[in-house]
Coordinates of C-alpha atoms and ligand atoms in Angstrom, one line a residue:
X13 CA 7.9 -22.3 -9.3
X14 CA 5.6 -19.7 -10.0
X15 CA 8.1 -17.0 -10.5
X16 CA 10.0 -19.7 -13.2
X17 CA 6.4 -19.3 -14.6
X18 CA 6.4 -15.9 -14.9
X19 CA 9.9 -15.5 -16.5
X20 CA 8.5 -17.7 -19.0
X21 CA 6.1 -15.2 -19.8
X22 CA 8.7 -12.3 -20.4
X23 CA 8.1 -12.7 -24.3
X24 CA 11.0 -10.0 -25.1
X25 CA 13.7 -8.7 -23.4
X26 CA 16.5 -5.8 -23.7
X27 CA 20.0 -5.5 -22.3
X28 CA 21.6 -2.6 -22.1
X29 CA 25.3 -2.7 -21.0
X30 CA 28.7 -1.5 -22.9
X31 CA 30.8 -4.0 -21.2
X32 CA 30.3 -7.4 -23.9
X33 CA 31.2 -9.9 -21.1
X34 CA 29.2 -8.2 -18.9
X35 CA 26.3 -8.6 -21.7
X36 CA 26.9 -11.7 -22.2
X37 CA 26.5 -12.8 -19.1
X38 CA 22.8 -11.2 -18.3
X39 CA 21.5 -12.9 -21.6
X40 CA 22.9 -15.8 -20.4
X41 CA 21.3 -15.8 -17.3
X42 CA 18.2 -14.4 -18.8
X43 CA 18.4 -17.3 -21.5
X44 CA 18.8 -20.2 -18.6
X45 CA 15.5 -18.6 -17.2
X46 CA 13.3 -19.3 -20.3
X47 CA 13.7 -15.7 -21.9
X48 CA 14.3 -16.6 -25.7
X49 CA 14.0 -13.4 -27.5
X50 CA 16.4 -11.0 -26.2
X51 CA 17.7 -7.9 -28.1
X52 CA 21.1 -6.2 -26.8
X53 CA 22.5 -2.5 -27.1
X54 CA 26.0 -1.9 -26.4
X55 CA 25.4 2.1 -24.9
X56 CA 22.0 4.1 -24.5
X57 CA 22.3 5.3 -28.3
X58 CA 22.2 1.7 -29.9
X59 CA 19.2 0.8 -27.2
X60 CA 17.0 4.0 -28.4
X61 CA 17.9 3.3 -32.2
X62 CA 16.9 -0.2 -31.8
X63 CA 13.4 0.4 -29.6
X64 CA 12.9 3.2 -32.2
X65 CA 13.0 -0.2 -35.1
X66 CA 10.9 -2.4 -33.1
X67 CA 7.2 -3.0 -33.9
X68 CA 6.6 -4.2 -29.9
X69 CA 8.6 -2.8 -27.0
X70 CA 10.5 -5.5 -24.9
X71 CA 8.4 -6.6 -22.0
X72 CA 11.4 -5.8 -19.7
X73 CA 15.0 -3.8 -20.3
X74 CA 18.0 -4.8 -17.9
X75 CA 19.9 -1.4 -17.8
X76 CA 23.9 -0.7 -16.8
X77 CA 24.5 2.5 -15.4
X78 CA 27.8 3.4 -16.4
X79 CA 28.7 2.9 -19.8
X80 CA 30.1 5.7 -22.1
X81 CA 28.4 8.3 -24.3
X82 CA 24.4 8.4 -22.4
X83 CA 24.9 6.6 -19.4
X84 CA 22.0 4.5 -17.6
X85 CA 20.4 7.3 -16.0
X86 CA 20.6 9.6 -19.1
X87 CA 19.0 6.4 -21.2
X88 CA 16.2 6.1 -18.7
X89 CA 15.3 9.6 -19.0
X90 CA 15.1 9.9 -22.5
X91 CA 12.6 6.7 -22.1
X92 CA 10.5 8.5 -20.1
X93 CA 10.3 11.4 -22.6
X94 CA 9.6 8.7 -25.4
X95 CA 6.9 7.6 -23.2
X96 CA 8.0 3.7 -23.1
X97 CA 6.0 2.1 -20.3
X98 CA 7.9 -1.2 -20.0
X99 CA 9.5 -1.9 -16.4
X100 CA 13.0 -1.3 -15.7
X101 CA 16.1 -2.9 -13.7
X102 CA 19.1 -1.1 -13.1
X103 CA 22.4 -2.4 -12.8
X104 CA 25.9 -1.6 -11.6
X105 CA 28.6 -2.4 -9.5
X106 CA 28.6 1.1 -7.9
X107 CA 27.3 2.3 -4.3
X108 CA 24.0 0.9 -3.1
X109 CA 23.1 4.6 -2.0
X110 CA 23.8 5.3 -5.5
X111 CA 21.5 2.5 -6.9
X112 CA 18.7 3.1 -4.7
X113 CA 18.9 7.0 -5.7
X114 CA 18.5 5.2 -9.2
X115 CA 15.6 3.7 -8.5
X116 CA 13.9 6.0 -6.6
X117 CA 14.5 8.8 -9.4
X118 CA 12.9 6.0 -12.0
X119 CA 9.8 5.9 -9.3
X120 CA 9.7 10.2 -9.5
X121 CA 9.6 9.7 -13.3
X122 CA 6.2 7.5 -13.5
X123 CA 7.8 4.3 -14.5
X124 CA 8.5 0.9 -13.1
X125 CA 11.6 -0.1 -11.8
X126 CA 11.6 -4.0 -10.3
X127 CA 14.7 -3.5 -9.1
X128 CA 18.4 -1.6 -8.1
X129 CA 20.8 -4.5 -8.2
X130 CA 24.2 -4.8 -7.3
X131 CA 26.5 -6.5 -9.8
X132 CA 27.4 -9.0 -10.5
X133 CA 24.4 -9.8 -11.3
X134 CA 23.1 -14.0 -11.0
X135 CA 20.2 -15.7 -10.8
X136 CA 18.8 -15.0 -7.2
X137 CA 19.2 -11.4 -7.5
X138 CA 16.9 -11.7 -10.7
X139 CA 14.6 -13.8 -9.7
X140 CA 13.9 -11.7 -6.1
X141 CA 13.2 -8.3 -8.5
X142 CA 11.1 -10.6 -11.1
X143 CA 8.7 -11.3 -7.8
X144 CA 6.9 -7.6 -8.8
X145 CA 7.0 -7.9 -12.8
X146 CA 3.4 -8.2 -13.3
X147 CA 2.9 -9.4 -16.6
X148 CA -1.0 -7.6 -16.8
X149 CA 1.2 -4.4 -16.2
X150 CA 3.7 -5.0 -18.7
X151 CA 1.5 -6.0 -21.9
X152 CA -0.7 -2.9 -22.5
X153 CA -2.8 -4.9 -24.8
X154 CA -4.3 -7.6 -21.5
X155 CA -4.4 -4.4 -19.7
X156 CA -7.4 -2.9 -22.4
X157 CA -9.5 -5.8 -22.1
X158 CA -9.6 -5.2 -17.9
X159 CA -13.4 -4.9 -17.6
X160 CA -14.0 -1.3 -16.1
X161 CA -16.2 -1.4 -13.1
X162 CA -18.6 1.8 -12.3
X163 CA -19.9 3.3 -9.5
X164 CA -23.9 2.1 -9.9
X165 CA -22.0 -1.6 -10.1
X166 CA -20.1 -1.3 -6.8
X167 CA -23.6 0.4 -5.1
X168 CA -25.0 -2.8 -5.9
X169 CA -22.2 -5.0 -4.9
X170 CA -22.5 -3.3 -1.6
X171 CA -25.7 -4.0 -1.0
X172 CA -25.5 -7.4 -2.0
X173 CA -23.1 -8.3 0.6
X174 CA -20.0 -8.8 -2.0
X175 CA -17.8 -6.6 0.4
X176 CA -16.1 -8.4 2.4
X177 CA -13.0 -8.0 4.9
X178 CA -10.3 -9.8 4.9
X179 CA -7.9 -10.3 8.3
X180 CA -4.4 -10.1 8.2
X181 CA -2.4 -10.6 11.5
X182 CA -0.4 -8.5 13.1
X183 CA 2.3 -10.3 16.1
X184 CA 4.8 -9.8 18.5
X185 CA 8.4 -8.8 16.9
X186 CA 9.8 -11.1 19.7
X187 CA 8.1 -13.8 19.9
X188 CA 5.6 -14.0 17.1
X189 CA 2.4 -14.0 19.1
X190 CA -1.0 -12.9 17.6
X191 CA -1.9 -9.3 18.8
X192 CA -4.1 -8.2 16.6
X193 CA -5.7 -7.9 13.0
X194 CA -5.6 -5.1 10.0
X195 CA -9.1 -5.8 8.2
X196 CA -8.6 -5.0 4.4
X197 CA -11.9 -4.7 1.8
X198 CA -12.1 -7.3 -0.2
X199 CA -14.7 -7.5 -3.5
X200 CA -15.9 -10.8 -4.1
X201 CA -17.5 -10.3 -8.3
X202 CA -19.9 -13.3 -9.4
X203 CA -17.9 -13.1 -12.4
X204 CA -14.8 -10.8 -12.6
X205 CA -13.7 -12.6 -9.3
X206 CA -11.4 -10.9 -7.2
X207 CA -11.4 -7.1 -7.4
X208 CA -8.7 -5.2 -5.4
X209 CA -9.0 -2.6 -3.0
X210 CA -7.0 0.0 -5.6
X211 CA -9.6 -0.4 -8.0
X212 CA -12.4 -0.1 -5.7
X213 CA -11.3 2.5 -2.8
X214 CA -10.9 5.3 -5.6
X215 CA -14.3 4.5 -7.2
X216 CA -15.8 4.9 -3.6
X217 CA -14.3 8.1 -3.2
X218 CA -15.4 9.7 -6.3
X219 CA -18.6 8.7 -6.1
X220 CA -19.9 9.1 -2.7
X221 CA -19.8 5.5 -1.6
X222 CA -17.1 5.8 0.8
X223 CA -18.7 7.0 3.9
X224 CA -21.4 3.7 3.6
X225 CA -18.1 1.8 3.0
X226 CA -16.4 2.3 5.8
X227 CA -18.9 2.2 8.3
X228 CA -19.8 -1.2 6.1
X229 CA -16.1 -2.0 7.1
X230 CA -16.1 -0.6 10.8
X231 CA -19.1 -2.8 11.5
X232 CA -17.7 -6.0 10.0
X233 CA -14.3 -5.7 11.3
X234 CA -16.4 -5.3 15.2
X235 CA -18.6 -8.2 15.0
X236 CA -15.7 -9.8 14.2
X237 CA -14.0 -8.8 17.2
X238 CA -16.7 -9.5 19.2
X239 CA -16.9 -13.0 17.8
X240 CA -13.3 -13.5 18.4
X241 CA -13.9 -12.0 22.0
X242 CA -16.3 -14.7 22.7
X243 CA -14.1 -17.3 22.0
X244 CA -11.3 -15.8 23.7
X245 CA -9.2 -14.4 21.2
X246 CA -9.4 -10.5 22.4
X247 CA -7.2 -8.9 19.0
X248 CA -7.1 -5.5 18.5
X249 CA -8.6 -4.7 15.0
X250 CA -7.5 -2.5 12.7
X251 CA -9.5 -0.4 9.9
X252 CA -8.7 1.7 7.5
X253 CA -9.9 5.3 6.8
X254 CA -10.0 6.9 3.9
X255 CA -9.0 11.1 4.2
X256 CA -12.4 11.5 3.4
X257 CA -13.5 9.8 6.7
X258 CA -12.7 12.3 8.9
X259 CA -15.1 14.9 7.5
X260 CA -18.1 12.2 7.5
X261 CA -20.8 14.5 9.3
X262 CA -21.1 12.8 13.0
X263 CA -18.6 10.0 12.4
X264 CA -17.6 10.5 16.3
X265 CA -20.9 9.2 17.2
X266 CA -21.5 6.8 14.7
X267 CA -18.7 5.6 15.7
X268 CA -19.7 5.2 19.2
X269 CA -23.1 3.9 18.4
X270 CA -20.7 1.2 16.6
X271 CA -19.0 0.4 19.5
X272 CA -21.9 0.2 22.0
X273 CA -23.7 -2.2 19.8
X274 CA -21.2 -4.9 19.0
X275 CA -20.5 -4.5 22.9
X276 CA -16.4 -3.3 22.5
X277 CA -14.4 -1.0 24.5
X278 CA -12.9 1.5 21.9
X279 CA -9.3 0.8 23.1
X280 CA -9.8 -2.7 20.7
X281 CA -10.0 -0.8 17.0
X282 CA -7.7 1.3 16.1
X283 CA -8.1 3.5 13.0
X284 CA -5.7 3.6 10.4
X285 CA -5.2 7.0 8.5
X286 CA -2.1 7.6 5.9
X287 CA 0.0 10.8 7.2
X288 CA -0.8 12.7 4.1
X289 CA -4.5 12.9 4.5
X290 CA -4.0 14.1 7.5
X291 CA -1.8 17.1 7.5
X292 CA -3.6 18.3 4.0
X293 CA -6.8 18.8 6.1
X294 CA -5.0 19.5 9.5
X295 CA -7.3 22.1 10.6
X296 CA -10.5 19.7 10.3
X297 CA -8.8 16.4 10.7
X298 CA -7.4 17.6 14.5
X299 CA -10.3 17.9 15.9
X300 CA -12.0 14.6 14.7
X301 CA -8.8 13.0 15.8
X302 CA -8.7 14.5 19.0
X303 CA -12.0 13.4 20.1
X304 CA -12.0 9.5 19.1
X305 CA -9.0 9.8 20.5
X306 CA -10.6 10.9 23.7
X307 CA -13.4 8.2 23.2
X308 CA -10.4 5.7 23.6
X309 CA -9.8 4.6 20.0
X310 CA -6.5 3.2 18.5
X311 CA -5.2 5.7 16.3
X312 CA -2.2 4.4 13.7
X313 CA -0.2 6.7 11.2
X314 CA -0.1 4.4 7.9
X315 CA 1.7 4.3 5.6
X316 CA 5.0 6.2 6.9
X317 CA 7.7 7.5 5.5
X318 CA 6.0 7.7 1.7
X319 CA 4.3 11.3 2.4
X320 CA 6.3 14.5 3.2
X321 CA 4.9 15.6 6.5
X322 CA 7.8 16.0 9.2
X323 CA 7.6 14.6 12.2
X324 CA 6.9 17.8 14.4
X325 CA 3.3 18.3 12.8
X326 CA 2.9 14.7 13.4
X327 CA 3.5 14.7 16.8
X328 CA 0.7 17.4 17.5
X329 CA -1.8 14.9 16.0
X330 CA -2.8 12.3 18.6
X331 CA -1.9 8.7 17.2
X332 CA -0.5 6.3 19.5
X333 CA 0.7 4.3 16.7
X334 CA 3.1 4.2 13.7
X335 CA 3.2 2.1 10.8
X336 CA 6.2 2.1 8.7
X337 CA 5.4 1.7 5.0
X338 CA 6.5 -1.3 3.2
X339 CA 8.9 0.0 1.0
X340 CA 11.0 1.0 4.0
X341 CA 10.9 -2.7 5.2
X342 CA 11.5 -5.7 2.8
X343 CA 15.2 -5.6 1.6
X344 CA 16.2 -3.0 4.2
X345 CA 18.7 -5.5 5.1
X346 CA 20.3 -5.3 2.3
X347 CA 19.9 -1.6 1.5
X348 CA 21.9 1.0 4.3
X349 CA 19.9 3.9 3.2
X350 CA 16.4 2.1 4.0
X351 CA 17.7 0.8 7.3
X352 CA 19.1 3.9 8.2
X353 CA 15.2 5.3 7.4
X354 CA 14.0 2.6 9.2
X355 CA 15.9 3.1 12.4
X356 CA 15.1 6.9 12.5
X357 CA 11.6 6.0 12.3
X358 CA 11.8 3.8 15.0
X359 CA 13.6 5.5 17.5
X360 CA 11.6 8.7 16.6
X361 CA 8.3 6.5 17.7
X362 CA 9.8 5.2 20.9
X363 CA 10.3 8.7 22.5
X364 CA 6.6 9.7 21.2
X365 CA 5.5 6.2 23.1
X366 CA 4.2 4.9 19.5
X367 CA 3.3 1.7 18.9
X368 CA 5.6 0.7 16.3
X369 CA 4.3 -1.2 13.8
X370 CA 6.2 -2.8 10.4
X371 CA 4.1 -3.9 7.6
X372 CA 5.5 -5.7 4.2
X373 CA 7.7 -7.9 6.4
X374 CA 8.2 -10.9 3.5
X375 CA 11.4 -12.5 4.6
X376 CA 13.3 -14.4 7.5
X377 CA 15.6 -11.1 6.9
X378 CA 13.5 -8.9 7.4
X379 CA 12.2 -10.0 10.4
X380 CA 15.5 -10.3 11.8
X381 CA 16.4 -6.8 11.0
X382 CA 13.1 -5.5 12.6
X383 CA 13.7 -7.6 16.1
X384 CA 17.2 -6.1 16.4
X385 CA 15.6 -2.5 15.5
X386 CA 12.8 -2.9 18.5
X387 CA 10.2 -2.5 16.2
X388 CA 7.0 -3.8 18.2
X389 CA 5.2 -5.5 15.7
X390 CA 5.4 -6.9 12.2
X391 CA 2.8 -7.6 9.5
X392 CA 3.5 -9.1 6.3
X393 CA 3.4 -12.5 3.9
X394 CA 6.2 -14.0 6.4
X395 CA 3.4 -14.1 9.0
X396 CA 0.5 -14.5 6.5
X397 CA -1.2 -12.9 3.6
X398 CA -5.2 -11.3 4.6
X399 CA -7.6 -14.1 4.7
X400 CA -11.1 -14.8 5.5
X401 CA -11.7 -15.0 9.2
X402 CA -13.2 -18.2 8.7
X403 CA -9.8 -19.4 7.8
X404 CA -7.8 -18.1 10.8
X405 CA -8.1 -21.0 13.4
X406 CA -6.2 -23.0 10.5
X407 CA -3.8 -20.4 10.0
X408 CA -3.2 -20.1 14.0
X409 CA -2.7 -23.3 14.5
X410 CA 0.3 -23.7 12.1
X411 CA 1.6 -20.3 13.2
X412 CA 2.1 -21.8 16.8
X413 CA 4.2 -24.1 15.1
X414 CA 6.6 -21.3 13.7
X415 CA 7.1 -19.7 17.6
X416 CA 10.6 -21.2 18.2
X417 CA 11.5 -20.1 14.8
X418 CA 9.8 -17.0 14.7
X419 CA 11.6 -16.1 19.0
X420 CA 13.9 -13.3 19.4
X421 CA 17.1 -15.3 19.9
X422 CA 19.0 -15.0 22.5
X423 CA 21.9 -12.6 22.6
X424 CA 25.0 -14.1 23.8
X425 CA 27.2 -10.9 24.0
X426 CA 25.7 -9.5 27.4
Ligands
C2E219 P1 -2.6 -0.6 3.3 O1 -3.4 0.0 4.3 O2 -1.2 -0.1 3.2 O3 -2.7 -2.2 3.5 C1 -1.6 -3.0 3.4 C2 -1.6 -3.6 2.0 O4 -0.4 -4.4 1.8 C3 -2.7 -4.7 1.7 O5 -3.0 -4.6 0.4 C4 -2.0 -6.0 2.0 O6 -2.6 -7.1 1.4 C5 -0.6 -5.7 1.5 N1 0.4 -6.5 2.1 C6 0.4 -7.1 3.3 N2 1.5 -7.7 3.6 C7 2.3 -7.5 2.5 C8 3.7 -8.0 2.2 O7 4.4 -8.6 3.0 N3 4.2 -7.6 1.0 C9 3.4 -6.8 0.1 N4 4.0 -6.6 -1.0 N5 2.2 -6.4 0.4 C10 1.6 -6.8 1.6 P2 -4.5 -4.5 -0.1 O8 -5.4 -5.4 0.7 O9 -4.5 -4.8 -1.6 O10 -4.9 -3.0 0.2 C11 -4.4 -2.0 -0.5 C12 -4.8 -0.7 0.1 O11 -6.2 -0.4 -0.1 C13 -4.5 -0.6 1.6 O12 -3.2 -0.3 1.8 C14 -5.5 0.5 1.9 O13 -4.9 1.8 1.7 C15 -6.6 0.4 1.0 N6 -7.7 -0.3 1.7 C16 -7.9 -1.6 1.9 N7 -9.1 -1.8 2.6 C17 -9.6 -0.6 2.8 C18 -10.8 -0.1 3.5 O14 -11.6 -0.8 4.1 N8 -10.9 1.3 3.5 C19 -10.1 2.1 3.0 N9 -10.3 3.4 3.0 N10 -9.0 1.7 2.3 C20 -8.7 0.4 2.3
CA220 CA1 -3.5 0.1 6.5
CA221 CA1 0.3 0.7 4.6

């Protein structure tokens, strides 16, 4: 119901599509799902003409690819020149390879696209690309009154102990068992509430803080570990660095000192680092790398697929695992191009001997998909969204419900 919520909230709305029936039927749709002010343009002309009239811009614009004159993709570029900064869907009964092109050429441009979606369009299809229309996002005017945060502010939050990780799990592709935990920084604010990681991480880096984070975060996540040790749950945890970690003077040996006082072996962290922030510092970064690597430590490629680093320079770097962004996971069933990403990825990491790892795993599909891929394990909302560690026996317990579902099943073709 939350999503019928959100809809709700859409408090204008533009259609874009040449064919009237076609029109019709997205407003009616869009109409069914609580959207009362709709505008609608007939070809990419009439749409500019009309934004050009209107005092606000639509919170959303469905868009049709073909139509005659300035097709969809000519429409959406002459948005971005106009500088409109409300989200996007595309539509069209053309080539998935062709939509998701779409969409990615809408991501290269700056602007939010919620969705690529297949025509004819109905209400489920909607509904799934309405999950990411953030309505803070979309009304510039809520977005001002954000309260900013500062550097001096998130010192002191630091020291006051209102960093705090968060656990989410990380299981067994084929049978859904617990292996192990990514721990994600969470800010706790007395009074803005929840701050998230994006807001935070960036401030840390700019100002100097992020060294005193992440060790904050390393020693967290291992008394964690060694809490969950004691009570014989051995996970391997996962932390995340920031580029700038690996030039953090003597982090091998604070590292160590780490380890040896929370009483670990190193082989139970592993160290998260995107691919990106490794190859721009490759000279540097290697030798870091190579000797936590020698000390035993985990070491996980994040966030693959999204930077542009091939896989030979990769493979020089020692990681023994890979983590395959999320936008390469949820929906790859339905999209070939993903899957066929997805797959390469994979079977790329099996003849490295990577750990393969699949985060963003949302749906029953998904899963699926990633089972009959071989991928190793799988992270994401299907299996549980980060959460205190004090709420995890909870969480397990229902988890051991899910197994049977959860179970690779059993092929019957061999
Ligand atoms: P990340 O390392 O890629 O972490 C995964 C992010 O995906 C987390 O966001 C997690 O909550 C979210 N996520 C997990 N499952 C799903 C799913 O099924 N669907 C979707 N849509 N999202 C999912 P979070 O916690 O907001 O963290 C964002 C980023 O902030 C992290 O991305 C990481 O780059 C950074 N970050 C978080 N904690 C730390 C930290 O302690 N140190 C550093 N340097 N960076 C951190
Ligand atoms: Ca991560
Ligand atoms: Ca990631």
């Amino acid at each position: 119901m939350a999503i019928e919520k959100t809809l709700y909230q859409i408090e204008s709305l533009l259609v874009v599509d040449d064919s009237t029936v076609q029109r019709e039927h997205t407003v009616g749709l869009m109409r069914d799902m609580g959207v009362d002010l709709i505008y609608e343009a007939g070809n990419g002309h009439e749409a500019l003409e009309l934004l050009a009239m209107l005092k606000l811009p639509p919170s959303l614009a469905i868009i049709d690819l073909e139509m005659p004159g300035m097709d969809g993709v000519e429409l959406i570029q002459q948005l971005q020149q106009s500088q409109a900064t409300f989200p996007l869907i595309v539509a069209s009964s053309r080539e998935t390879s062709l939509l998701s092109s779409v969409e990615t050429m809408i991501q290269a441009l700056g602007m939010r696209v919620l969705g690529a979606l297949q025509k004819p369009l109905n209400r489920e299809k909607i509904v799934a690309a309405m999950k990411s229309f953030d309505v803070a996002a979309s009304t510039p005017q809520k977005n001002d009154s954000l309260p900013s945060i500062c550097e001096s502010e998130l010192a002191a939050a630091m020291r006051n102990g209102e960093l705090t990780a968060y656990y989410q799990p990380k299981v067994d592709m084929r049978t859904g068992m617990l292996k192990g935990v990514e721990a994600l920084a969470r800010w706790i604010h007395p009074t803005m509430g929840f701050i998230p990681p994006d807001r935070f991480i960036p401030l840390a880096e700019q100002g100097g803080l992020i060294h005193e984070l992440t060790l904050n975060m390393l020693a967290k996540a291992m008394a964690q570990a060694a809490l969950w040790n004691e009570r014989g749950l051995p996970l391997k945890v996962a932390v995340n660095l920031s580029p700038l970690s690996l030039d953090m003077p003597d982090f091998v040996q604070k590292m160590s000192d780490l380890l040896a006082q929370h009483a670990l072996l190193a082989d139970q962290i592993v160290l998260e680092i995107t691919e990106s922030s490794v190859v721009a510092n490759l000279g540097s970064a290697l030798g870091t790398l190579a000797r936590l690597r020698l000390k035993g430590f985990g070491l996980s490629i994040d966030d693959y697929g999204t930077g542009f680093s091939s896989m030979q320079q990769l493979a020089r770097i020692p990681f023994t695992e890979l983590k395959i962004d999320r936008s390469f996971v949820h929906g790859a069933h339905q999209r070939q191009n993903l899957r066929v990403i997805l797959q390469s990825a994979l079977d790329m990491a099996r003849r490295l001997e990577l750990v393969t790892v699949a985060e963003g795993v949302e749906t029953m599909e998904d899963w699926r998909l990633l089972q009959e891929s071989g991928c190793l394990l799988g992270q994401g909302y299907l299996i549980a969204k980060p959460m205190d560690a004090k709420d995890f026996p909870i969480w397990l317990k229902g988890h051991h419900r899910r197994l049977p579902e959860l179970r690779m099943p059993v092929s019957h073709d061999k």
